Each structure stands twice: as C-alpha cells, then as structure tokens.
Amino acid sequence: MGKVGAGGGSPAGLSALLAGAGLLVLCVPGACCGGSCCPQLPPGSAPGWAATPGGFVGRGPRGRAAATPLPLLGRPLFAVAPGDRALSLERAPGTAAFVAMAPRAGRRRRSEAEPGKADRGEGASRSPRGMLRDGGQPGPGTLERDPDKATRFRMEELRLTSTTFALTGDSAHNQAMVHWSGHNSSVILILTKLYDYNLGSITESSLWRSTDYGTTYEKLNDKVGLKTILSYLYVCPTNKRKIMLLTDPEIESSLLISSDEGATYQKYRLNFYIQSLLFHPKQEDWILAYSQDQKLYSSAEFGRRWQLIQEGVVPNRFYWSVMGSNKEPDLVHLEARTIDGHSQYLTCRMQNCTEANRNKPFPGYIDPDSLIVQDDYVFVQLTSGGRPHYYVSYRRNAFAQMKLPKYALPKDMHVISTDENQVFAAVQEWNQNDTYNLYISDTRGVYFTLALENVQSSRGPEGNIMIDLYEVAGIKGMFLANKKIDNQVKTFITYNKGRDWRLLQAPDTDLRGDPVHCLLPYCSLHLHLKVSENPYTSGIIASRDTAPSIIVASGNIGSELSDSDISMFVSSDAGNTWRQIFEEEHSVLYLDQGGVLVAMKHTSLPIRHLWLSFDEGRSWSKYSFTSIPLFVDGVLGEPGEETLIMTVFGHFSHRSEWQLVKVDYKSIFDRRCAEEDYRPWQLHSQGEACIMGAKRVYKKRKSERKCMQGKYAGAMESEPCVCTEADFDCDYGYERHSNGQCLPAFWFNPSSLSKDCSLGQSYLNSTGYRKVVSNNCTDGVREQYTAKPQKCPGKAPRGLRIVTADGKLTAEQGHNVTLMVQLEEGDVQRTLIQVDFGDGVAVSYVNLSSMEDGIKHVYHNVGIFRVTVQVDNGLGSDSAVLYLHVTCPLEHVHLSLPFVTTKNKEVNATAVLWPSQVGTLTYVWWYGNNTEPLITLEGSISFKFTSEGMNTITVQVSAGNAILQDTKSIAVYEEFRSLRLSFSPNLDDYNPDIPEWRRDISRVIKKSLVEATGVPGEHILVAVLPGLPTAAELFVLPYQDPAGESKRSAEDLEQISELLIHKLNQNSVHFELKPGVQILVHAAHLTAAPLVDLTPTHSGSAMLMLLSVVFVGLAVFVIYKFKRKIPGINVYAQMQNEKEREMVSRVSPTESRPHIPQTELRRPGQLIDEKVDSQLIGSISIVAENQSTKEIPTYVNV
C-alpha cells in the first residue's frame, strides 16, 4: 500500500517492489511478444506502487512483494527488439540491488556489435553542448569555462576483481529469477525458465545455487526432480533461509520447501493453484495463499498444510493484521464478494474463519476492489448518488468519512503514503483529466488540506495510474513532484511535506565547465520521476537512507520536462544544487552506504567498463569488470548496507549461455574509515537550516579518502528549532492567501467545528493553522497557532437535514431503511429530536449522539411517505422533511387487451402488475405505427385502430432501477362474431388454471371444431378464459385467402356461426383429454341463436330484443344494488366483478368497481391468456336475434 504509482514510489524507486527479497527477473532475446518479454500474470499479482483504474487503491502491506516475485513478472520489465536482452532493476537497501540497463527507446542500435567497437561505444560520447568527445578529451570551450566545476573523468583503465561463470545448458531459457539470500550470506539462487509464448506456458526450467558469493554455481535439477518444471521462486521476508519453489500448475500443483537456503527441498502437493502469496510481517511460518479460483488459504507451517479461509476473495485485497493496531497477530483483513456480486470488508482469525467468527467492521457493502489496510489505517470506498465517498478507520476505530474541500468532488483517489501517522493522497477532481491534486491529512486521516495542485499522471503498462511524485530517502518531509502548468510539466521540490514548493535550480555549468544560462522561473532543472512502460530507459531516480544528501536522476534543463535530450544529474546537498554527470542515460548503484557510486551506461552494445565515483559524482574513474565485452542483462548487488559485491548478468553473444560476472569492490578501498576521515554536513534548504522543525548535521566521508565506511551512523546531531509560521500549514477549511495568511474558504463555516459539542463541554477551536505532522519545532509561535480549547457555546439548531444512509430517496417495503439526522450546529447533547416516519409511527430522542448509527425503520406499505424531523434545544428549533418513496420489487408485467377488435372502436389496454402495489410507476406505451411512445402515470390507456390488420402493442413499466415490459398482438377487422363456449363439468377436475394449460386446451378445442364443422381454421379463434368453471370464447373471423379473393361477407360469417352453433347443440364437438376422459363442447345454455353484428338497420324482433336487454340490464343493476337474487336469472355483475379483480390492477377504487352498460348483457373485457394469466378480449356490442328459444342468450360479441 503506501505509495501508489508515485514515480518509482519509495525512496529506492522500484526497489519497493522487492523490499527484502533480493530478487531479480531477467528475460532474453527471441521471447518477445508485443514488445514484452515477460508473461502476463493473473490479476492479484499486480505490482505495488501501482493504482488500478477507477478505484481507491494503494500498495499492499510491506512484505507482499518481497514474499512473492509475481508482481515483477506481472508487468513487462522492458521492451526489446530481437537481438537485445532484457535487464533488471535496482533493489532497495538491505536487499540485493539491481541496476537496469537497456537501449533507450528510439535510439539506433546495431544487431551485432564488433568487440573492437565496444570500448568506443561506452568511452566516447557525443557532445553537442561541450560534453566529452573522442577518448574523453574535452572539445573547444568558451572564455567563461570553469574547469573546477566540470565533472572530471579519469580515462585510465583500472581493473576490478571479478570472476565469470556460465550457466551451461540454459542458452534457450528466456527468463531468470535471481535471489541473493541475505546480509552476511554467500548464497545466491537462480531459477531460469523457457517460456513458450505460443503455448503460453513454461516448458523447461533449471535451478542453480552458489555458496561463494557467485563465483561458482551448482545445478540443482536432480534435487528438485529432473522432470519437475518450476515456475516461481519465493523467499520468506523475515527468514531468508526459508525458500519456496512453485511448480508449473499445468504439469502439477506442488510446493518445494527449503529451510537451509535452498540446499535441500521437501515436496508437498497442493489441491489448489497458487496465484499469489502473502507472508506475515513477523511470523516467518505464517502465509496467506490466493488461488486462481479466488479462494484464500492460510498456512501456519510454511506451506506444509493449508486451510481454507474464505471463498470469493477479491484479488490482491487481503492483508495481515498490522502490529500495534490489531491485538491479534493472526487476524486477516479481506474483501470478499457475496453471492449477488456485492463486496464486503471482513476480518477473521487465520485458523478460525467460520461464518460465526467473521466480523464486518464496515456496515453494509463497499465498492469492489477498494479495501486498503495499511499501517494504522483502513480505507474503503462507497459510491452513492453517482459520487464516490471515501471512509477511513484510524487504529481500527469506527469508520469516518474522509473530508476533502467541499467542492473538490473527487472522481478518483489514490493513497500515496501513510507514514508518520498521516495520509498522503492523490485526488483527481471533477475538472481534471490527466493530473491529480496532492492532499495531506491530519493524524486520523479524516481532514485533508491541499499540498500541491495539478501533479502529472500517466498510465502504466497494466493500465495503472502512475503519479509523478517521489519521496526522497533519508530526509523526512522531502518530496519531488512534476506539476503541469499551462501544458508544461515542471519539477518542484518540497522540504516540509508540501507546505512550500519551489523549482529546481539548474546546474551552473555543464560537464565541461561551460556556463549554463538558465534563469528561474523561466528555466529550471526537470527530472523524470515515474517508471515508464520500459523502466530501463528514461525515468530513473535513486536515493538512499544511508546517503541522505545524494540524489541521482535523469532529466533535462529547460522550460519544461522533455523525453528527449536526457542527461544524468546528481545532487550531493539534498536537492539544493545539481551537477550534470552524464549526457546519456546511466543506471546508478550505491555502494558502501552511498560512499561510492557505480554507473553503467544504457546501451544495446556489449560493454566491459563501468564508472566509479568516490566524491558524490564530482569525478569518475573508468574500471573494467570483464575482459570480454558483455551484453548486460542486469546487475544484482549484495544485500545489506555495504553492498561491496555485485553480480552482472549477461551474455557474450545472442545465443550463448547466461554469463554471471561476480565483481568484488573490496579491493578498491584502502582501509576501514576512521573518525578523521569524516566531515560534518548541515542539511538545509536554500540556506535555511531548520528543516521540519530541526537542524540536522550529518557526517560525510571526505572526498579524497577511499576508505570503507562500514555501518551507517546516521545523523551526528539534531537540534529542535523555534517554531515559526513556516512550520504550520493551513487547517481544514482554510486557504492560504497571497499575504501568507490562512483564511476560511468561502464554503467553510469555522463555527461548524463546535457542532458536535454540548453546552458545558469544550472543543478545539482552530486558529486556521495546524502544525505540519512530524515537525519537531518548539516554542516560538506554537502557542499562537495551535488550536485552543474553548467552551462549547449554546447554539440554536441550524442546518438540520434528514437523509437515508445510502443517499437514496427510495426504500424497499418490508426492509430496514436507515435514516440519518444531520445538524450543522446546535447544542446536540440537550436537544430533543422528534421523527415522524409518515406511516403513523413516530419516535423521540434526547440527543443526537444516540442517533450516530442512524434510525432504522421498516415500512409495511408502499407509497410516498413524508418523513419529518423536528429539533428543539431550548434556544431554538429547526425542522426538515424527506419525501421517501417506498416500493416493492416489480416481478412481472402482463398486458391485458382484446385479442380481436373492430376498426374505429375504442380499445382499452391495461398493464396488470405483480405484485399489484409497487409504488410510483411510469408506463411507456408503444402501439400501432407510432414512432413516439405515449408516457403515462396510469396503468390503462384507450385508443382506436383506423385500419384492418395485425397490430403490436408494447408496454414498458419503470419501477425504480427496474424496467419490465410485455408485448401483445391484436387483430383488427371490420366485423367478427363471438360465442361463449362451455364444457363438460369433468374438465374442471383437470384445469390447473395456468396460462400454458389454457393455451394448449384452446388449440385442442379449435381442432375439434374444425374437424366437426369443416370450417377452415383461419375463420376460428378459441380462447379459454381464466377461472372456474372452465369457459372459452369462440371468435368467427373474416378471412381473405392468399389468391386475393374478397373476404367473407356478413352473411358468410352468419352462416359459419349458425353451422358452429348447430354442431355444438348437436354435441358433435368433443375431444379426448386423456385416455378415457371425453370432454363435450357446447354453446353456453345450449342456445342456437345466431350471432349478429351491429349494423345500421335492425329488424323489429331485433329492436324488441334490444329493449329486452335494456330491461334485463336495469333489473340486474337493481338486484345487484340491493344485494338480492331472483331465481332463474344469471346475475352477470357478480361474475364480472370477480373477473375484473383478476385481470385489472387496482389503479383507483373507481376503476375496480364493476360498470355494466344497459345496452349490453355483459361488460366487454373478457380475458384470454397467451403468456401469463389473463388477457382482455373485445369491446363490441352485438344484438342477437332470438330464433329458437326464449332464453336470454349468453353468447355475445366482445
């Protein structure tokens, strides 16, 4: 965690990725694919110091990368063309150190180099601005040349003590992982592999071991198994004698464990495939393993036995407890996904992580991939209302929302550092695209103030965000940052954690001593701080805790940072002044605690020389480390502070074996340093000796002495300074103005700081300033600028708000909704709070502290509820209102409408919902040939069709975030006939009353009618209606054959209707439901009256029938109104009312009430169900002629 994409991150740059591991990864030619020579790793093995896109992320706990080399292979280490070999990177102090060398992007390279030209490639350099020329001889200069300020190069060739060893038989291997066991150990392990990019797997591997600091190596393939293919090498960060090898999972899933620095191994089979490991920071045998199927396992026996902790763990979001913040050292923090895809923050013990023993420190869900546990802090992200909100827990206390300036409106945040009880964060605000603002917090990590605006950012090779920020090692509070100003990127430096920034002063002279005309602020020195996609070209910067004054970096002089004309610069006084040391890029390694600098040139040509400086880069001596020029792939330094032995990895030709050159630097020293070999050096910033509230004096070795320093002694003395205004930054809510004063921002009310205290208590009243964290100044203005305890004033309530915990205005019926009451100011301890939920329930509280976790309430009905809160503390009152929409999930939508209708007749369509009451809805209707929808708040509409044919109607119902729809078709004709059908009573015994059954029975009935009558099936449509007893509607339709003959006339339809009724009355229509079960189909009440359509003229008998219908309708209405029954008369109103309840949602009480027109025997709107339960059918009235019976017919048109 800690630094995120911070330009190389830690004081040792990329070495933070490997802290404590002594690990190097190499690749060779012929294995490049897409510019990368390293395979893509699974997710979870992403490197530290890299932030994934769109998340709230940071580096994992220290030791993650050390425990596993996976992060190194997870990103391309370099990009080389065929014929080049990849290189390594520089290691952190206390571990093996890597120096990276590779051709700079765009530099011309030879595919083959002649050995005789190797010296010229490194010894002679171009000199467009007075640099060294052929053989290192200076070119013509100017009168202002100052030889004393020129960087001196001694071209006499000196020889270093070295030995060479070839890894015979591994010439085809294109990857290597190297580990130096540790301080005071002579053991080096090398794992070489052949990675087949076509197969995407490792096909060969070899394990080598040296016990004499790399002079000779022994091949250990027989000890691990001749047929065993190894994929990764792991080292315990707390006991480097313990080694773990992982086999290739495509062959077998096993671990090989060694407790004697790799001399012997025991093999243990696994029942899962390891993707990454996390070692405990203190307990050497405790390990967490993340599998490829997102399961987390733990081992308390260094991998010999494993126990499942949790399934569904988010990659790279699991952490050991932080010592000091957690009482249980075996506590595991993790982010896990629930079954429905949400993420939760969980904690549990490594050996007891059952459901009952898991804790959820953060209530509710968090955003995916957002958990960070680092030092004393835990961070999570939660997005609501479209905005991300960030929460922090300090020392495992309750979470608090992180407070940025009110209108920062962050859209992305990355934790950069949590050192020294303070959070350093990079925030991309709403109006930024490629830059971030740096913010620094108080001790709890809650209140943030601006440190630097518009810091440059870029995308790493894996899409991760890289922030151009570098923390200088050895000097507390010192940072370098690249800031974008008017589309120009400039490098700034701070010595007090971002309170003050300034540009870097360019060197006075160049390499030859010629003056450099560069005037601030128009011209300055700019440095590359980030790790590029090729970390071995530009972007190298290095510093060491043991050499606090020395910084080496690549960059350029000018008005802005450039990727061209890159040179190497060094500062030996902590960034106050700089010198140019090389015109081309070099990798620099610190030897002897920084007392000696080793530089190797970035080149694709073979080399046999390097440069050494004993005087902090002022002069350089040329040394040969091999007799035969070597294509250098990487450099591994001895772990520890001294770093006096170095192994250079390379090859003599493109097809040769790995060559390991051991270089021993001990011979370059005369003796061990004594006290008289040192001089004092005062840390300062442009002459100001007080840095972070203290004067610090260090001791440096005198430049003319070549003695070995030995153990680092640190600062000679440290003296606190008297506090001045420069030791204080602006407090939260305050901004620094041009006169240097910190004044409240326009959005900040200073009195709001007292809102959480009560009358009689006290609070810290800010002066607008806060002391820079870790600043050691004393006295002076400290008392004046420090926040003062002040009695809480009695204030009337003001700024009352009531909101839901998730910021939404909706709640779900039957579920808890948490309401939060917020008050800007007022006496909170003596406040009476009354909350009315709007559903007849109200509660009262005596103070706000009892409501810190919110008020939970359950609504049992849907609707819009007016939630009110009233606050009164005797000095005044305030109120607030929240209109809360309570809904229940909409599960299904069914569109109910007639199956057949006539042209120019009004049709009713109704959306039937399940459940029927879900809250506020929006209906979107599409029908006919309309290109624009009709949007309503009601679930019913009426419309007409002006032409014949088939029409499609769609209704979409929007309920909250859910949108459901249903589509139906309706046939439109000039005229049609309909008839009610009934069945044998035994059919009811087999009627489950579900849509599928009704559809199938309708098909069977139609087939029976066609067979019994010979009427073409195109004229018949049958729809079985919902409910019992079983009934159906028979439609007689006009039909036009494909030949184009005219459709059937009204007389034809009448003939067909009479034929159908005749056959039905003769019991000629029947079907077999199942063996032995015969079903008879007949017209309702066995009437044979023909169906007649509504026409302009009617016979006398028809008019008489109409009057009869009207009379009967009135009688039915009277009977229904007075709830009486007359024997022998079927009161349709009761049946119709039951069907209405089934088919139509109760939009309003009046819509659910039955309505029978007096001109109809029954109301239009019977149901046919194609997809769900019901469908409304028809809307046409037909007057029937009574031809053969005096009974009132029950067959009518819909």
PDB file of N, CA and C in Angstrom, residues 476 495 682-685 687-697 717-728 771-772 774-783:
ATOM      1  N   LYS A 476      13.266  13.313   6.038  1.00  0.00           N
ATOM      2  CA  LYS A 476      11.840  13.349   6.349  1.00  0.00           C
ATOM      3  C   LYS A 476      11.195  14.600   5.789  1.00  0.00           C
ATOM      4  N   TYR A 495      10.537  20.568   1.159  1.00  0.00           N
ATOM      5  CA  TYR A 495      11.268  20.036   2.309  1.00  0.00           C
ATOM      6  C   TYR A 495      10.374  19.935   3.549  1.00  0.00           C
ATOM      7  N   GLN A 682      25.688  20.010   7.062  1.00  0.00           N
ATOM      8  CA  GLN A 682      24.413  20.521   7.581  1.00  0.00           C
ATOM      9  C   GLN A 682      23.335  20.405   6.502  1.00  0.00           C
ATOM     10  N   LEU A 683      22.239  19.744   6.843  1.00  0.00           N
ATOM     11  CA  LEU A 683      21.084  19.691   5.948  1.00  0.00           C
ATOM     12  C   LEU A 683      20.441  21.068   5.915  1.00  0.00           C
ATOM     13  N   HIS A 684      20.095  21.549   4.698  1.00  0.00           N
ATOM     14  CA  HIS A 684      19.481  22.870   4.591  1.00  0.00           C
ATOM     15  C   HIS A 684      18.640  22.940   3.328  1.00  0.00           C
ATOM     16  N   SER A 685      17.832  23.975   3.257  1.00  0.00           N
ATOM     17  CA  SER A 685      17.036  24.280   2.067  1.00  0.00           C
ATOM     18  C   SER A 685      17.293  25.724   1.695  1.00  0.00           C
ATOM     19  N   GLY A 687      19.849  27.465   2.191  1.00  0.00           N
ATOM     20  CA  GLY A 687      20.478  28.161   3.308  1.00  0.00           C
ATOM     21  C   GLY A 687      19.697  28.093   4.596  1.00  0.00           C
ATOM     22  N   GLU A 688      18.431  27.696   4.556  1.00  0.00           N
ATOM     23  CA  GLU A 688      17.624  27.578   5.767  1.00  0.00           C
ATOM     24  C   GLU A 688      17.928  26.229   6.427  1.00  0.00           C
ATOM     25  N   ALA A 689      18.479  26.299   7.644  1.00  0.00           N
ATOM     26  CA  ALA A 689      18.930  25.076   8.309  1.00  0.00           C
ATOM     27  C   ALA A 689      17.804  24.342   9.020  1.00  0.00           C
ATOM     28  N   CYS A 690      16.736  25.031   9.343  1.00  0.00           N
ATOM     29  CA  CYS A 690      15.639  24.364  10.043  1.00  0.00           C
ATOM     30  C   CYS A 690      14.748  23.654   9.034  1.00  0.00           C
ATOM     31  N   ILE A 691      14.822  22.355   9.036  1.00  0.00           N
ATOM     32  CA  ILE A 691      14.027  21.515   8.137  1.00  0.00           C
ATOM     33  C   ILE A 691      13.104  20.667   9.003  1.00  0.00           C
ATOM     34  N   MET A 692      11.813  20.801   8.807  1.00  0.00           N
ATOM     35  CA  MET A 692      10.823  20.080   9.606  1.00  0.00           C
ATOM     36  C   MET A 692      11.044  20.325  11.096  1.00  0.00           C
ATOM     37  N   GLY A 693      11.364  21.588  11.435  1.00  0.00           N
ATOM     38  CA  GLY A 693      11.467  21.991  12.829  1.00  0.00           C
ATOM     39  C   GLY A 693      12.715  21.566  13.542  1.00  0.00           C
ATOM     40  N   ALA A 694      13.763  21.169  12.788  1.00  0.00           N
ATOM     41  CA  ALA A 694      15.002  20.731  13.445  1.00  0.00           C
ATOM     42  C   ALA A 694      16.194  21.024  12.550  1.00  0.00           C
ATOM     43  N   LYS A 695      17.336  21.244  13.189  1.00  0.00           N
ATOM     44  CA  LYS A 695      18.612  21.358  12.492  1.00  0.00           C
ATOM     45  C   LYS A 695      19.324  20.014  12.590  1.00  0.00           C
ATOM     46  N   ARG A 696      19.694  19.477  11.441  1.00  0.00           N
ATOM     47  CA  ARG A 696      20.330  18.160  11.430  1.00  0.00           C
ATOM     48  C   ARG A 696      21.702  18.253  10.776  1.00  0.00           C
ATOM     49  N   VAL A 697      22.657  17.674  11.467  1.00  0.00           N
ATOM     50  CA  VAL A 697      24.023  17.639  10.955  1.00  0.00           C
ATOM     51  C   VAL A 697      24.404  16.181  10.735  1.00  0.00           C
ATOM     52  N   GLU A 717      23.985  14.904  14.853  1.00  0.00           N
ATOM     53  CA  GLU A 717      23.238  15.592  15.896  1.00  0.00           C
ATOM     54  C   GLU A 717      21.973  16.191  15.306  1.00  0.00           C
ATOM     55  N   SER A 718      20.985  16.409  16.169  1.00  0.00           N
ATOM     56  CA  SER A 718      19.717  17.006  15.750  1.00  0.00           C
ATOM     57  C   SER A 718      19.266  17.940  16.856  1.00  0.00           C
ATOM     58  N   GLU A 719      18.931  19.170  16.469  1.00  0.00           N
ATOM     59  CA  GLU A 719      18.556  20.182  17.442  1.00  0.00           C
ATOM     60  C   GLU A 719      17.228  20.807  17.026  1.00  0.00           C
ATOM     61  N   PRO A 720      16.226  20.854  17.915  1.00  0.00           N
ATOM     62  CA  PRO A 720      14.932  21.449  17.527  1.00  0.00           C
ATOM     63  C   PRO A 720      15.063  22.946  17.310  1.00  0.00           C
ATOM     64  N   CYS A 721      14.196  23.425  16.409  1.00  0.00           N
ATOM     65  CA  CYS A 721      14.174  24.857  16.091  1.00  0.00           C
ATOM     66  C   CYS A 721      12.988  25.525  16.778  1.00  0.00           C
ATOM     67  N   VAL A 722      13.059  26.828  16.882  1.00  0.00           N
ATOM     68  CA  VAL A 722      11.938  27.604  17.404  1.00  0.00           C
ATOM     69  C   VAL A 722      10.861  27.675  16.322  1.00  0.00           C
ATOM     70  N   CYS A 723       9.630  27.440  16.709  1.00  0.00           N
ATOM     71  CA  CYS A 723       8.528  27.394  15.749  1.00  0.00           C
ATOM     72  C   CYS A 723       8.305  28.767  15.108  1.00  0.00           C
ATOM     73  N   THR A 724       8.121  28.738  13.803  1.00  0.00           N
ATOM     74  CA  THR A 724       7.741  29.927  13.042  1.00  0.00           C
ATOM     75  C   THR A 724       6.497  29.596  12.219  1.00  0.00           C
ATOM     76  N   GLU A 725       6.002  30.615  11.536  1.00  0.00           N
ATOM     77  CA  GLU A 725       4.814  30.409  10.700  1.00  0.00           C
ATOM     78  C   GLU A 725       5.072  29.362   9.632  1.00  0.00           C
ATOM     79  N   ALA A 726       6.332  29.183   9.206  1.00  0.00           N
ATOM     80  CA  ALA A 726       6.678  28.216   8.170  1.00  0.00           C
ATOM     81  C   ALA A 726       6.485  26.775   8.635  1.00  0.00           C
ATOM     82  N   ASP A 727       6.371  26.546   9.929  1.00  0.00           N
ATOM     83  CA  ASP A 727       6.177  25.187  10.448  1.00  0.00           C
ATOM     84  C   ASP A 727       4.710  24.808  10.520  1.00  0.00           C
ATOM     85  N   PHE A 728       3.817  25.693  10.082  1.00  0.00           N
ATOM     86  CA  PHE A 728       2.389  25.438  10.172  1.00  0.00           C
ATOM     87  C   PHE A 728       1.756  25.524   8.785  1.00  0.00           C
ATOM     88  N   LYS A 771      -0.029  22.391  12.789  1.00  0.00           N
ATOM     89  CA  LYS A 771       1.392  22.095  12.684  1.00  0.00           C
ATOM     90  C   LYS A 771       1.615  20.949  11.713  1.00  0.00           C
ATOM     91  N   VAL A 772       2.638  21.074  10.875  1.00  0.00           N
ATOM     92  CA  VAL A 772       2.964  20.004   9.935  1.00  0.00           C
ATOM     93  C   VAL A 772       3.302  18.751  10.728  1.00  0.00           C
ATOM     94  N   SER A 774       4.897  15.574  12.161  1.00  0.00           N
ATOM     95  CA  SER A 774       6.301  15.157  12.334  1.00  0.00           C
ATOM     96  C   SER A 774       7.249  16.343  12.404  1.00  0.00           C
ATOM     97  N   ASN A 775       6.733  17.543  12.421  1.00  0.00           N
ATOM     98  CA  ASN A 775       7.584  18.706  12.622  1.00  0.00           C
ATOM     99  C   ASN A 775       7.968  18.779  14.098  1.00  0.00           C
ATOM    100  N   ASN A 776       9.257  19.002  14.372  1.00  0.00           N
ATOM    101  CA  ASN A 776       9.776  18.922  15.740  1.00  0.00           C
ATOM    102  C   ASN A 776      10.064  20.280  16.369  1.00  0.00           C
ATOM    103  N   CYS A 777       9.533  21.362  15.824  1.00  0.00           N
ATOM    104  CA  CYS A 777       9.834  22.668  16.388  1.00  0.00           C
ATOM    105  C   CYS A 777       9.187  22.832  17.761  1.00  0.00           C
ATOM    106  N   THR A 778       9.728  23.759  18.540  1.00  0.00           N
ATOM    107  CA  THR A 778       9.210  24.017  19.889  1.00  0.00           C
ATOM    108  C   THR A 778       9.091  25.530  20.103  1.00  0.00           C
ATOM    109  N   ASP A 779       8.230  25.876  21.053  1.00  0.00           N
ATOM    110  CA  ASP A 779       8.070  27.267  21.478  1.00  0.00           C
ATOM    111  C   ASP A 779       7.749  28.174  20.288  1.00  0.00           C
ATOM    112  N   GLY A 780       8.262  29.408  20.300  1.00  0.00           N
ATOM    113  CA  GLY A 780       8.001  30.344  19.231  1.00  0.00           C
ATOM    114  C   GLY A 780       6.515  30.657  19.114  1.00  0.00           C
ATOM    115  N   VAL A 781       5.985  30.509  17.894  1.00  0.00           N
ATOM    116  CA  VAL A 781       4.573  30.830  17.636  1.00  0.00           C
ATOM    117  C   VAL A 781       3.678  29.602  17.810  1.00  0.00           C
ATOM    118  N   ARG A 782       4.229  28.554  18.380  1.00  0.00           N
ATOM    119  CA  ARG A 782       3.434  27.326  18.509  1.00  0.00           C
ATOM    120  C   ARG A 782       2.164  27.581  19.305  1.00  0.00           C
ATOM    121  N   GLU A 783       2.287  28.279  20.389  1.00  0.00           N
ATOM    122  CA  GLU A 783       1.113  28.532  21.212  1.00  0.00           C
ATOM    123  C   GLU A 783       0.103  29.391  20.463  1.00  0.00           C
TER     124      GLU A 783
END
